[in-house]
Amino acid sequence: MQPSDLTKIRTLSSPTVRPDGADVVVVVSRPDVEDNRYRTSLWRLPLGDDGSPSGELARLTHGTRDSSPVYSPDGSLLAFLRASEDGPAQLHVMAADGGDARRLTDARLGVSEPVWSPDGRRLAYVARVPEEGRYGTDEKIKPDQEAPRLIEHSRYQADGLGYVLDRPSKIFVVDLDDLPADDAEDAERLPESRQLTAGDGDDRSPAWLDDERVAFVASRDGRGTWRPDTLVSDVCSVDLRGKGFRRHTDGTGSVGGVQVAGDGSVVCTVGDLGPSGQDFVARSAALRRLDAPGAALTDPETDHLACAPAVGVGGTLVAAVEHRGDTVVRDVDTGQVLLDGHVSVAGLAVGGGVVAAVAGTRTSYSELLVGRVGERLRQVTDLRRHLTGTAAPIEPEELQTSAEDGYPVHGWLFRPAGAPRRKAGHPVVLMIHGGPFTQYSGNLFDEAQVLAGAGYAVVMGNPRGGSGYGAAHGRAVKEAIGTVDVADLTALLDHALTRQDLDSSRVGVQGGSYGGLMTTWLVAHSDRFTAAVSERAVNAWDSFAGTSDIGWFFGDEYVGEHAHEQSPLTWADQIRTPTMVIHSERDFRCPLEQGQRLYARLRRNGVPTRFLVFPGEGHELSRTGQPRHRVQRFEHILAWWEEHLR
């Protein structure tokens, strides 16, 4: 794969099944490097009575920034978000069988998360409400002329967004009964939206408890007052007047989202925060039913949700959990496995007795899989066909070995196609994932494909600290970063280097976020690496605690009192390995100063180093950054490896 092959990638997201099971609508996205945008539109796949395709996946909308489709309860309408080339996303609605879409909102900062009322007469959604005098609310005041922000809380910014306290997200409702007729003179008039929630703090994830009451997730006490600087969030609700506040959960856990099935059953994900109220490390959120309190529906010790669960009209509940780099989809109530194998599920939907999933595979970045409730899901699309020429997938070899203490280590090796250029074998790059509580997969991943396509063997795996192998595996690095995780990565690399076609004298290491931390750590404690790429890394826990959008708690829980000795920057004077430092100017998760401090130390010590800084990007550059920047990032990384590993 070449950097320019990014334009061949097609990804699916946000599946929604028509309530009678007649079709599935998904969002198809592709990077447009020339215009430096992502082009997204809605596509539809018709289904037969048995849930199998009765036609081809075909484009439904012709907007270039359409997303978040959701069918009305009777299946006659489709709501979705549409953004203009330069404007924010607004709520639209159209007939389910196609036609012109009607715009319903004109929110200054855009809207998100549309959800239908049970009777299909209203839509709830989320919109950020800007403080007067900011974000263009007064055309006479430019951004650099706004009043100063008086900040009194620890969490006041978010990666990919910026400041949040002066533009909290709130719940709104729009009534379709107010929608003018198509032939009316005022057909362009928008229906009136009502703001249901107000005050400080974010309200998100709306869900209709019934036709007169809307639930949402927020950090509020029992009287409805915002609780700042806490990880606790609850399922709350108000009526259509914005009155009658209720809190439905007990104010001790972290609610990730709430969904209501057509039969009225309420499902939410709740994370245990431990006695301290902020111990989140490897504590997977468990699925629970609000109307049937008691045991969790999923096991927080073994089940780490890969995406939001899906509920159907009959109460069918389907969840996807990570497992050893892959994903297993199962019916939560019966325990039946609906999908497993080499898949990475990113979205689920249930409707009309049909279950739909979008997932990456060994040979495709994204495909649609469909089946009847209670049956195995089958792949029904072929987006791999776009991966032609140099973009053709390189499939991995699975690696299994043990660390020095006997702990099992699991990962993958991506070998370049063809024979090595040198007799000694292919140069090697050890790639380390972020998180750390996440997982790598052997499924198609552009990072590994580009490096393997350039002639490098890529070793990647899931050391202790990651997800998909149980809570104990994830919690093993709590206050122990740089110990068992290093042991696992070293064992995996050593095991891969027993292959005769790999060159153990030319080995690089690369990682982002926590993976960047590990990269910096490894080159500070070992001279085995020829060169390194440390990207968007945590290098110093002291300044991270005061600058990251996560706030105070992340370092407290992961390193505790060991912040100094578990900071890579503490050991940076030992680094002699040529190191490229990559960061983004608007990275609020691992702020720019983390990269600046490392670069400055390496320069002072005479270590060959370069600092690659991307303007306008946040922490997610490598995944969702501007397409042009993603290509340029790959080009710089390949040039660095060409210089040091060739």
XYZ file of C-alpha atoms in Angstrom:
646
model
C 0.000 0.000 0.000
C 1.208 3.492 -0.892
C 0.230 6.691 0.984
C -1.774 7.767 -2.067
C -3.858 4.577 -1.756
C -5.775 6.151 1.141
C -8.213 7.366 -1.528
C -9.139 3.730 -2.241
C -10.359 3.081 1.305
C -14.128 2.870 1.817
C -15.495 2.617 5.353
C -19.032 1.979 6.577
C -20.636 3.349 9.732
C -23.963 4.062 11.464
C -26.083 1.168 10.164
C -29.851 1.508 10.619
C -32.384 -1.215 9.769
C -35.860 -0.329 8.494
C -38.380 -1.390 11.167
C -39.948 -3.987 8.861
C -36.514 -5.414 7.982
C -36.851 -4.450 4.315
C -33.441 -2.789 4.032
C -30.352 -1.473 5.769
C -28.995 2.059 5.343
C -25.334 2.796 6.092
C -22.930 5.696 5.731
C -20.167 5.200 3.157
C -17.086 7.364 3.685
C -13.994 7.932 1.547
C -11.014 10.301 1.878
C -10.801 12.979 -0.822
C -7.163 14.076 -0.797
C -7.574 16.594 -3.630
C -10.312 18.553 -1.818
C -8.877 17.561 1.585
C -12.229 16.321 2.912
C -14.063 13.128 3.756
C -16.937 12.463 1.390
C -19.847 10.744 3.118
C -23.242 9.716 1.771
C -26.058 7.321 2.649
C -26.333 3.995 0.834
C -29.111 1.401 1.004
C -29.132 -2.389 0.683
C -32.572 -4.012 0.079
C -33.248 -7.261 1.934
C -35.522 -10.219 1.296
C -37.776 -11.936 3.809
C -34.928 -14.231 4.867
C -32.626 -11.288 5.574
C -30.432 -11.890 2.529
C -29.798 -9.112 -0.034
C -32.464 -8.700 -2.693
C -30.447 -6.119 -4.626
C -27.181 -4.198 -4.672
C -25.870 -1.621 -2.222
C -26.867 1.645 -3.922
C -26.420 5.300 -3.141
C -29.478 6.874 -1.513
C -28.405 10.495 -0.964
C -26.251 12.723 -3.120
C -24.939 15.026 -0.424
C -21.207 14.809 0.178
C -21.357 15.199 3.965
C -24.357 13.080 5.014
C -24.222 10.946 8.172
C -26.080 9.455 11.181
C -29.170 7.971 9.479
C -32.031 6.706 11.638
C -35.400 5.314 10.508
C -38.684 6.558 11.941
C -40.629 3.944 13.962
C -43.018 3.231 11.072
C -40.204 3.175 8.506
C -41.720 5.906 6.338
C -39.072 8.564 7.044
C -35.321 8.705 7.367
C -33.675 11.355 9.525
C -29.981 12.129 9.058
C -27.354 14.840 9.377
C -26.177 16.876 6.396
C -23.435 19.497 6.352
C -22.585 21.947 3.612
C -19.027 22.199 2.334
C -18.071 24.704 5.025
C -20.940 24.634 7.519
C -21.824 22.434 10.494
C -24.139 19.429 10.287
C -27.888 20.097 10.488
C -30.793 17.711 10.977
C -32.663 16.678 7.808
C -35.527 14.311 7.048
C -36.594 12.605 3.833
C -39.005 9.956 2.636
C -37.545 6.516 3.252
C -37.750 5.604 -0.427
C -35.798 8.675 -1.485
C -36.497 12.173 -2.720
C -35.598 15.652 -1.583
C -34.564 16.126 2.021
C -36.027 18.825 4.266
C -33.770 20.704 6.653
C -35.110 20.911 10.220
C -32.448 22.872 12.138
C -30.134 25.845 11.849
C -27.952 25.491 14.937
C -24.917 27.752 14.881
C -22.521 24.997 15.970
C -24.396 22.127 14.333
C -26.308 19.176 15.762
C -25.715 15.478 16.461
C -27.316 12.271 17.795
C -30.818 12.385 16.266
C -33.387 9.965 17.730
C -37.106 9.500 16.949
C -39.946 9.592 19.444
C -41.966 6.330 19.612
C -44.902 7.919 17.775
C -42.656 9.256 15.026
C -43.884 12.843 15.478
C -40.729 14.305 16.995
C -36.958 14.094 16.882
C -34.626 14.740 19.788
C -31.057 15.785 19.113
C -27.979 17.326 20.718
C -26.613 20.797 19.973
C -23.946 22.917 21.630
C -25.211 26.271 22.883
C -22.542 28.989 22.551
C -22.109 31.656 25.161
C -23.171 35.076 23.870
C -20.263 36.944 22.360
C -18.378 33.776 21.402
C -18.198 31.461 18.388
C -19.670 33.982 15.989
C -22.780 34.876 18.009
C -21.722 38.522 17.619
C -20.395 39.226 14.134
C -18.589 42.318 15.413
C -16.382 40.227 17.719
C -13.612 38.210 16.076
C -12.316 35.053 17.823
C -9.146 36.791 19.016
C -11.241 39.665 20.387
C -13.489 37.564 22.612
C -13.561 38.206 26.330
C -11.159 36.186 28.504
C -12.345 32.833 29.786
C -12.550 32.572 33.558
C -11.929 28.875 34.235
C -12.838 27.365 37.592
C -12.876 23.633 36.813
C -10.317 20.971 35.878
C -12.074 19.721 32.749
C -12.575 22.622 30.400
C -11.436 21.429 26.968
C -11.872 18.432 24.687
C -9.650 17.068 21.952
C -11.037 17.759 18.504
C -13.219 20.532 19.847
C -11.412 22.975 22.143
C -13.018 24.833 25.038
C -16.324 23.301 26.127
C -17.572 25.092 29.242
C -18.691 28.092 27.199
C -20.612 25.932 24.709
C -22.252 23.067 26.619
C -24.175 20.413 24.703
C -27.926 20.388 25.374
C -30.946 18.310 24.389
C -33.443 19.725 21.880
C -36.675 18.485 20.346
C -38.188 19.385 16.985
C -41.849 18.630 16.234
C -42.541 17.371 12.698
C -46.184 18.413 13.041
C -44.832 21.958 12.614
C -43.168 21.098 9.305
C -44.728 23.198 6.508
C -46.274 21.402 3.550
C -44.047 21.019 0.495
C -46.319 23.208 -1.590
C -46.699 25.933 1.016
C -45.332 29.394 0.319
C -43.241 29.148 3.472
C -41.898 25.683 2.675
C -38.398 26.907 3.488
C -39.437 27.863 7.009
C -37.890 25.624 9.618
C -40.004 24.044 12.341
C -39.405 25.379 15.814
C -36.948 23.497 18.027
C -37.360 23.478 21.792
C -34.422 23.315 24.175
C -35.230 20.760 26.874
C -32.133 21.016 29.045
C -30.191 24.079 30.170
C -27.479 25.182 32.563
C -23.827 24.252 32.817
C -22.264 20.951 31.776
C -22.840 18.623 28.843
C -26.027 16.629 28.249
C -25.747 13.873 25.610
C -27.105 10.567 24.277
C -30.841 11.367 24.111
C -33.354 8.501 24.185
C -37.152 8.548 24.388
C -38.574 6.783 27.433
C -42.032 7.346 25.946
C -43.711 9.975 23.762
C -43.607 12.544 26.552
C -40.249 11.998 28.226
C -36.638 12.171 27.001
C -33.725 10.498 28.752
C -30.120 11.626 28.418
C -26.711 11.123 30.027
C -25.243 13.844 32.241
C -23.227 14.502 35.396
C -25.967 15.842 37.680
C -27.030 15.366 41.260
C -30.495 14.212 42.300
C -31.910 17.735 41.958
C -30.503 18.220 38.471
C -27.542 20.447 39.353
C -24.410 19.953 37.284
C -21.589 18.064 39.020
C -18.265 19.332 37.606
C -14.922 17.541 37.677
C -16.293 14.055 38.211
C -16.197 10.854 36.180
C -19.675 9.981 37.430
C -22.511 10.300 34.924
C -26.097 9.117 35.101
C -29.206 8.432 33.080
C -31.457 11.446 33.608
C -34.732 12.551 32.019
C -37.090 15.505 31.602
C -40.529 15.933 30.101
C -41.275 17.827 26.893
C -41.467 21.094 28.822
C -37.949 20.548 30.108
C -39.455 20.038 33.571
C -39.817 17.149 36.006
C -36.139 16.222 36.193
C -35.390 12.653 37.301
C -32.164 10.754 37.806
C -32.580 7.049 37.051
C -29.186 5.676 38.146
C -27.522 5.877 41.528
C -24.815 8.513 41.013
C -21.848 6.171 41.521
C -20.936 4.887 38.058
C -20.040 6.207 34.633
C -22.861 5.780 32.110
C -21.640 5.542 28.543
C -24.984 5.656 26.744
C -28.662 4.791 26.970
C -31.009 3.143 24.474
C -34.710 2.317 24.570
C -36.159 -0.580 22.595
C -39.560 -0.488 20.946
C -41.002 -2.562 23.797
C -39.915 0.135 26.261
C -36.966 -1.709 27.794
C -34.155 0.688 28.738
C -30.549 -0.421 28.297
C -27.442 1.468 29.394
C -23.725 0.848 29.783
C -22.388 1.554 33.272
C -18.742 1.598 34.285
C -17.672 0.916 37.862
C -15.348 3.651 39.174
C -14.197 1.844 42.280
C -14.064 3.223 45.830
C -12.170 6.349 44.722
C -14.815 7.291 42.162
C -12.161 7.684 39.481
C -10.572 4.235 39.102
C -11.348 3.615 35.458
C -8.306 1.486 34.545
C -9.467 -1.627 32.652
C -12.914 -1.376 34.249
C -15.094 -2.287 31.284
C -18.597 -0.836 31.241
C -21.295 -3.453 31.791
C -24.662 -3.562 30.030
C -27.643 -3.187 32.350
C -31.424 -2.901 32.008
C -32.876 -0.027 34.029
C -36.274 -1.691 34.237
C -34.767 -4.950 35.545
C -32.068 -4.009 38.075
C -29.734 -6.701 39.267
C -26.911 -8.598 37.670
C -25.105 -7.045 34.740
C -25.918 -8.421 31.291
C -22.242 -8.515 30.341
C -19.224 -9.373 32.452
C -16.971 -6.343 33.099
C -14.081 -8.715 33.803
C -14.180 -10.357 30.378
C -16.398 -8.258 28.079
C -15.009 -5.004 26.720
C -17.592 -3.494 24.368
C -16.247 -2.766 20.889
C -19.074 -0.312 20.090
C -22.511 0.716 21.317
C -24.984 -2.180 21.680
C -28.145 -2.350 19.578
C -31.715 -3.000 20.729
C -34.699 -4.083 18.639
C -38.452 -3.587 18.847
C -38.965 -6.938 20.547
C -36.307 -6.176 23.120
C -33.573 -8.059 21.253
C -30.234 -6.880 22.624
C -27.060 -7.431 20.626
C -23.533 -6.532 21.762
C -20.045 -6.743 20.283
C -17.134 -7.498 22.622
C -13.403 -7.523 21.948
C -11.618 -10.857 22.035
C -7.913 -11.391 21.331
C -7.710 -8.731 18.639
C -11.051 -9.630 17.068
C -14.720 -9.051 17.932
C -17.526 -11.401 18.922
C -21.152 -10.350 18.360
C -23.735 -12.130 20.450
C -27.372 -12.013 21.475
C -27.053 -10.849 25.072
C -30.163 -12.601 26.385
C -29.585 -16.019 24.795
C -25.789 -15.926 24.669
C -25.874 -17.073 21.050
C -22.856 -16.018 19.004
C -23.976 -14.239 15.839
C -20.550 -13.323 14.497
C -16.958 -14.194 15.338
C -13.687 -14.903 13.569
C -11.415 -12.258 12.087
C -13.710 -9.239 12.283
C -13.420 -5.813 13.953
C -16.975 -4.582 14.526
C -17.510 -0.812 14.563
C -21.319 -0.516 14.486
C -24.498 -2.535 15.167
C -28.209 -2.172 14.399
C -31.343 -4.270 14.968
C -34.758 -3.905 13.320
C -37.544 -5.994 11.817
C -35.946 -9.200 13.020
C -32.682 -8.303 11.276
C -29.247 -7.727 12.834
C -26.691 -5.650 10.906
C -23.033 -5.006 11.667
C -20.248 -3.063 9.981
C -16.802 -4.547 10.455
C -13.277 -4.680 9.127
C -11.830 -8.023 8.026
C -8.467 -9.447 7.022
C -9.009 -8.218 3.468
C -11.289 -5.177 3.749
C -11.360 -2.027 5.856
C -15.132 -2.247 6.202
C -17.987 -4.510 5.124
C -21.684 -4.908 5.954
C -22.800 -8.174 7.572
C -26.469 -9.065 7.976
C -28.599 -11.903 9.373
C -31.935 -12.678 10.939
C -32.188 -12.514 14.737
C -30.913 -15.810 16.085
C -28.876 -16.601 12.958
C -25.258 -16.106 11.997
C -24.419 -12.849 10.231
C -23.180 -13.054 6.640
C -21.062 -10.595 4.686
C -23.275 -8.967 2.047
C -20.990 -6.320 0.518
C -17.668 -6.371 -1.324
C -15.834 -3.112 -0.693
C -12.546 -4.940 -1.055
C -12.946 -4.510 -4.794
C -11.708 -0.916 -4.430
C -8.357 -2.128 -3.078
C -6.628 -2.574 -6.403
C -2.975 -2.492 -7.408
C -0.627 -1.563 -4.566
C -3.602 -1.310 -2.171
C -4.144 -5.090 -2.316
C -4.151 -6.405 1.281
C -1.147 -8.096 2.865
C -2.470 -10.667 5.329
C -0.683 -11.339 8.637
C 0.887 -14.306 10.339
C -0.325 -14.810 13.901
C 2.334 -14.765 16.631
C 2.079 -16.463 20.013
C 4.880 -16.644 22.543
C 5.578 -16.087 26.254
C 7.281 -13.358 28.249
C 10.125 -14.150 30.652
C 7.650 -14.684 33.491
C 5.691 -17.186 31.388
C 2.816 -14.830 30.551
C 1.298 -15.518 27.079
C 1.873 -12.825 24.457
C -0.195 -12.509 21.280
C 0.313 -10.528 18.098
C 0.848 -10.483 14.352
C 3.566 -10.196 11.746
C 2.942 -8.460 8.425
C 5.616 -9.482 5.923
C 6.292 -7.477 2.759
C 5.386 -9.175 -0.489
C 8.365 -10.593 -2.355
C 11.906 -11.402 -1.333
C 13.960 -9.102 0.931
C 16.196 -6.550 -0.763
C 19.102 -7.686 1.379
C 20.354 -11.158 2.093
C 19.963 -10.505 5.833
C 16.213 -10.080 5.430
C 13.512 -7.442 5.682
C 14.038 -4.495 8.036
C 11.551 -4.587 10.920
C 9.297 -2.056 12.647
C 7.771 -2.819 16.056
C 4.454 -0.947 16.178
C 2.813 -0.221 19.563
C -0.850 0.695 20.086
C -2.212 3.562 22.168
C -4.687 3.495 25.011
C -3.257 1.524 26.647
C -6.669 -0.143 27.204
C -7.407 -0.895 23.584
C -6.344 -3.630 21.182
C -4.582 -4.136 17.896
C -6.076 -6.538 15.392
C -4.721 -8.616 12.569
C -7.467 -7.169 10.404
C -6.809 -4.573 7.719
C -5.034 -1.515 9.163
C -3.583 1.222 6.973
C -0.549 1.807 9.246
C 0.672 -1.779 8.900
C -0.254 -1.987 5.220
C 1.718 1.132 4.249
C 4.842 0.019 6.101
C 4.650 -3.524 4.756
C 4.016 -2.125 1.291
C 7.255 -0.136 1.593
C 9.260 -3.248 2.408
C 9.201 -3.339 6.211
C 8.108 -6.318 8.272
C 5.648 -5.031 10.888
C 5.386 -6.643 14.329
C 2.360 -5.599 16.371
C 0.516 -7.093 19.295
C -1.360 -6.623 22.542
C 0.930 -6.476 25.580
C -0.399 -6.349 29.115
C -2.331 -3.129 29.617
C -4.510 -3.630 26.533
C -8.109 -4.767 26.118
C -9.604 -7.938 24.662
C -7.888 -10.346 27.085
C -9.769 -9.622 30.308
C -9.605 -7.011 33.053
C -6.568 -8.505 34.826
C -4.588 -8.214 31.582
C -5.599 -4.556 31.276
C -4.877 -3.648 34.900
C -1.413 -5.229 34.900
C 0.235 -1.880 34.085
C -1.571 0.100 36.770
C 1.276 1.892 38.573
C 3.627 -0.421 36.656
C 4.165 1.208 33.262
C 7.497 0.195 31.783
C 7.529 -3.255 33.408
C 5.347 -6.122 32.157
C 4.328 -4.200 29.040
C 7.993 -3.890 28.074
C 8.496 -7.583 28.822
C 5.627 -8.555 26.515
C 6.713 -6.278 23.666
C 10.298 -7.529 23.926
C 9.180 -11.159 23.891
C 6.948 -10.595 20.870
C 9.715 -8.863 18.926
C 12.294 -11.497 19.826
C 9.894 -14.225 18.749
C 9.265 -12.556 15.384
C 12.995 -12.077 14.784
C 13.522 -15.843 14.836
C 12.180 -15.772 11.258
C 15.082 -16.105 8.860
C 13.808 -13.483 6.430
C 13.815 -10.701 9.081
C 16.928 -8.616 9.744
C 17.537 -8.282 13.497
C 20.243 -5.660 12.869
C 17.738 -3.185 11.384
C 14.817 -2.776 13.791
C 12.767 0.373 14.342
C 10.036 1.125 16.863
C 6.973 3.294 16.325
C 3.863 4.157 18.335
C 1.324 6.851 19.135
C -0.165 8.134 22.406
C 0.571 5.379 24.958
C 2.411 3.695 22.091
C 4.480 6.868 21.800
C 5.204 6.682 25.523
C 6.392 3.090 25.077
C 8.507 4.086 22.079
C 10.293 6.805 24.044
C 10.659 4.444 27.003
C 12.160 1.620 24.931
C 14.816 3.731 23.241
C 15.733 5.227 26.636
C 16.257 1.759 28.113
C 17.683 -0.158 25.155
C 20.119 0.375 22.304
C 18.702 -2.412 20.131
C 16.614 -0.085 17.937
C 18.118 1.528 14.858
C 15.644 4.421 14.916
C 12.282 5.432 16.401
C 9.106 7.397 15.678
C 7.419 8.697 18.852
C 4.032 10.191 17.993
C 1.527 12.202 20.102
C 3.146 10.670 23.153
C 2.795 11.067 26.892
C 6.409 11.767 27.842
C 6.030 13.515 31.218
C 3.205 12.834 33.664
C 3.766 16.032 35.664
C 2.811 18.480 32.904
C 0.325 16.037 31.327
C -1.870 16.324 34.425
C -2.205 20.072 33.947
C -2.566 20.269 30.171
C -4.439 17.179 28.923
C -8.171 17.390 28.278
C -8.558 14.213 30.326
C -7.672 16.230 33.391
C -6.302 15.196 36.722
C -7.343 11.567 37.050
C -5.617 9.666 34.242
C -2.096 9.873 35.604
C -3.325 9.428 39.174
C -4.797 6.050 38.282
C -2.168 4.784 35.847
C 1.053 5.840 37.607
C -0.060 7.162 40.998
C 2.936 8.140 43.120
C 5.342 6.812 40.473
C 4.872 9.677 38.020
C 8.545 10.651 37.982
C 10.084 7.217 37.472
C 7.386 6.130 34.982
C 7.804 9.227 32.780
C 9.931 8.549 29.677
C 11.326 12.089 29.865
C 12.997 11.181 33.168
C 15.215 8.772 31.235
C 15.533 10.782 28.027
C 19.196 11.653 28.645
C 19.947 7.967 28.037
C 18.551 8.082 24.495
C 21.048 7.781 21.670
C 18.672 6.326 19.077
C 17.730 8.656 16.175
C 14.140 9.662 16.955
C 11.460 11.459 14.966
C 8.912 13.229 17.188
C 5.454 13.764 15.645
C 2.742 15.917 17.217
C -0.257 18.082 16.322
C -0.788 21.696 17.337
C -4.346 21.153 18.592
C -3.748 17.848 20.358
C -5.512 18.402 23.682
C -5.244 14.752 24.738
C -1.441 14.595 24.750
C -0.632 18.289 24.310
C 2.082 19.630 22.032
C 4.391 20.427 24.957
C 4.854 16.676 25.495
C 6.536 16.449 22.106
C 8.328 19.769 22.466
C 9.993 18.728 25.718
C 11.261 15.475 24.247
C 12.527 17.131 21.073
C 14.323 19.848 23.053
C 16.035 17.268 25.280
C 17.170 15.176 22.311
C 18.491 18.246 20.484
C 20.381 19.392 23.565
C 22.006 15.980 23.841
C 23.003 15.841 20.175
C 20.700 12.941 19.264
C 19.686 12.902 15.576
C 16.076 14.050 15.727
C 13.331 15.811 13.815
C 10.087 17.373 14.995
C 7.095 17.019 12.649
C 4.226 19.298 13.730
C 0.799 19.330 12.034
C -1.275 22.536 12.150
C -4.989 22.356 12.855
C -4.939 18.699 13.897
C -5.790 16.964 17.151
C -4.959 13.635 18.741
C -6.797 11.637 16.042
C -4.659 12.805 13.110
C -3.618 9.337 11.956
C -7.228 8.089 11.946
C -9.516 11.020 11.129
C -7.187 13.910 10.360
C -7.354 15.876 7.123
C -6.780 13.418 4.247
C -3.904 15.497 2.885
C -2.206 15.524 6.280
C -2.623 11.763 6.611
C -0.854 11.249 3.292
C 1.900 13.711 4.231
C 2.360 11.979 7.585
C 2.925 8.653 5.861
C 5.381 10.245 3.437
C 7.478 11.697 6.270
C 7.462 8.431 8.224
C 8.514 6.435 5.162
C 11.292 8.945 4.427
C 12.554 8.559 8.009
C 12.589 4.771 7.820
C 14.182 4.880 4.376
C 17.007 6.967 5.816
C 17.601 4.820 8.906
C 16.480 1.265 8.100
C 17.515 0.899 4.470
